[in-house]
Coordinates of C-alpha atoms in Angstrom, one line a residue:
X25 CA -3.1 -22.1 -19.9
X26 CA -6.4 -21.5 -17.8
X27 CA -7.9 -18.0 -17.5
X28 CA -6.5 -17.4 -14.4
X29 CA -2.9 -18.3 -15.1
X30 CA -3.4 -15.2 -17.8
X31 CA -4.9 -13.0 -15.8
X32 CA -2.9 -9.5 -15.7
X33 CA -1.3 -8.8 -12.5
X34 CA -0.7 -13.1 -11.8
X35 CA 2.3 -12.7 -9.8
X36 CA 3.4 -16.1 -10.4
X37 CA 3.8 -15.0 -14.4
X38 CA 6.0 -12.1 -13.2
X39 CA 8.2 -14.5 -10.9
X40 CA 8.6 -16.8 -14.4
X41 CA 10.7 -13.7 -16.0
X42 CA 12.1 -12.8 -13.3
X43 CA 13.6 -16.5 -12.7
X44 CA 14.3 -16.6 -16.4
X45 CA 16.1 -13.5 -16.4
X46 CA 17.9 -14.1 -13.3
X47 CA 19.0 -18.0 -14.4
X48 CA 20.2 -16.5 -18.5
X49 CA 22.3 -13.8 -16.6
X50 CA 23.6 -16.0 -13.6
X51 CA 27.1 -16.4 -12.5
X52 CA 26.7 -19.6 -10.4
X53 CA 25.1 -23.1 -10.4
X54 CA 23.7 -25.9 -8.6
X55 CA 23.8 -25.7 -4.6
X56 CA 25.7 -22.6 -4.7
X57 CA 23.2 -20.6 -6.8
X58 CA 20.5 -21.9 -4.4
X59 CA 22.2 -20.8 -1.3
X60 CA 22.6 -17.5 -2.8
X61 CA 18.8 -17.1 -3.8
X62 CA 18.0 -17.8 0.1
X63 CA 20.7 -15.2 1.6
X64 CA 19.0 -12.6 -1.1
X65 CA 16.2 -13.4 0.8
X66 CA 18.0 -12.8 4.2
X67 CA 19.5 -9.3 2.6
X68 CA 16.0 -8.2 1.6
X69 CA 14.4 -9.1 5.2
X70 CA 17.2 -7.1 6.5
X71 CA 16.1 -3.8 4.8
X72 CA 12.9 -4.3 6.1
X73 CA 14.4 -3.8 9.4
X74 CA 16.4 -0.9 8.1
X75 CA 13.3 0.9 6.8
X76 CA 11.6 0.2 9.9
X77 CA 14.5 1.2 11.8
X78 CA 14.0 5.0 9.8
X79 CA 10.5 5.3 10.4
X80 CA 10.5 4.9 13.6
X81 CA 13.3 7.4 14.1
X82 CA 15.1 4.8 16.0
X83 CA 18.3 5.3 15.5
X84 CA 19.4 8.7 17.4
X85 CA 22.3 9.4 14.7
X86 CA 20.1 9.0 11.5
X87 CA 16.6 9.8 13.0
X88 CA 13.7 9.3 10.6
X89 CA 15.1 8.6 7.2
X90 CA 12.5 6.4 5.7
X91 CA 8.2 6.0 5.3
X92 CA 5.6 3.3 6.0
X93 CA 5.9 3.0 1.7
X94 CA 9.5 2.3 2.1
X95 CA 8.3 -0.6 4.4
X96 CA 5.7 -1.8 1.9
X97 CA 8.0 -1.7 -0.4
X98 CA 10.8 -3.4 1.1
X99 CA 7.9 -6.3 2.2
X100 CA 6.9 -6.4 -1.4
X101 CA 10.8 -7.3 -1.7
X102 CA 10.9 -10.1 0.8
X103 CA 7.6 -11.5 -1.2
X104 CA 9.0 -11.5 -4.6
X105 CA 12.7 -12.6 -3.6
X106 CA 10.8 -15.3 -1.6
X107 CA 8.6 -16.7 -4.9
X108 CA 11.6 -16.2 -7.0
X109 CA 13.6 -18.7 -4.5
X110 CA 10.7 -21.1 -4.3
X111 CA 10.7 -21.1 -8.0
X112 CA 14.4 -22.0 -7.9
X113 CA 13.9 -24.8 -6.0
X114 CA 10.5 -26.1 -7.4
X115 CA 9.3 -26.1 -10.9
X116 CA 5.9 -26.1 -9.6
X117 CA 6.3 -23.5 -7.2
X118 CA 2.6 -22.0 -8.0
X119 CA 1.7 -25.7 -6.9
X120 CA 3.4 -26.0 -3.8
X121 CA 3.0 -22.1 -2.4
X122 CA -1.0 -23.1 -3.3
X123 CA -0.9 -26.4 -1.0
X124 CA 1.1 -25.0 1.3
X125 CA -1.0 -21.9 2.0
X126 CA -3.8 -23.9 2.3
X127 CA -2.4 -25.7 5.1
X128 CA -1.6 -22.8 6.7
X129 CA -4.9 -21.6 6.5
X130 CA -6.9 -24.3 7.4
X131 CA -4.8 -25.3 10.6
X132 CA -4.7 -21.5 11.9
X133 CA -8.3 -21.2 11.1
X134 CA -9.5 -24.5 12.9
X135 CA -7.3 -23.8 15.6
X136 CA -9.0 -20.5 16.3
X137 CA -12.3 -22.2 15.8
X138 CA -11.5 -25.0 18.6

């Protein structure tokens, strides 16, 4: 492996166990363990909304019940679920979030540019 892919802290090493341990312990295959991956994702996005929800105090029967770190930590959530996923359905997944992002990046930036 090249220096970078050892570096402590590569997220992409962490999203290796976690797929690992997540595919030794699962309970379903094929299409249905994908779809499941992807609604985890929809679950996670969700408490986003809840702990955004609490902060803001926006719901009159509960009032504040969570903090901005609850929010960063619940985005954290989404990101990691999200890699995890990708991972699922691409081997390469460092690969293809890496070409992908650059994409992203390059049309957003030339497009503000133009």
């Amino acid at each position: 492996m090249s220096e970078r892919n050892d570096a402590p802290g590569d997220p992409w090493q962490s999203v290796e166990l976690l797929h690992s341990w997540l595919e030794s312990n699962r309970v379903h295959d094929g299409r249905e363990l994908l779809l499941l991956r992807l609604l985890k994702l929809q679950e996670e996005v969700g408490e986003v909304a809840e702990a955004v929800i609490g902060v803001t105090g926006s719901n009159p029967r509960k009032g504040t019940t969570h903090s901005w770190d609850d929010v960063r930590s619940e985005l954290c959530d989404v990101i990691i679920t999200a890699m995890v996923a990708l991972r699922t359905l691409a081997p390469d997944a460092r690969a293809v979030f890496a070409a992908h992002l650059a994409r992203v990046a390059e049309r957003s930036l030339d497009a503000r540019r133009g």
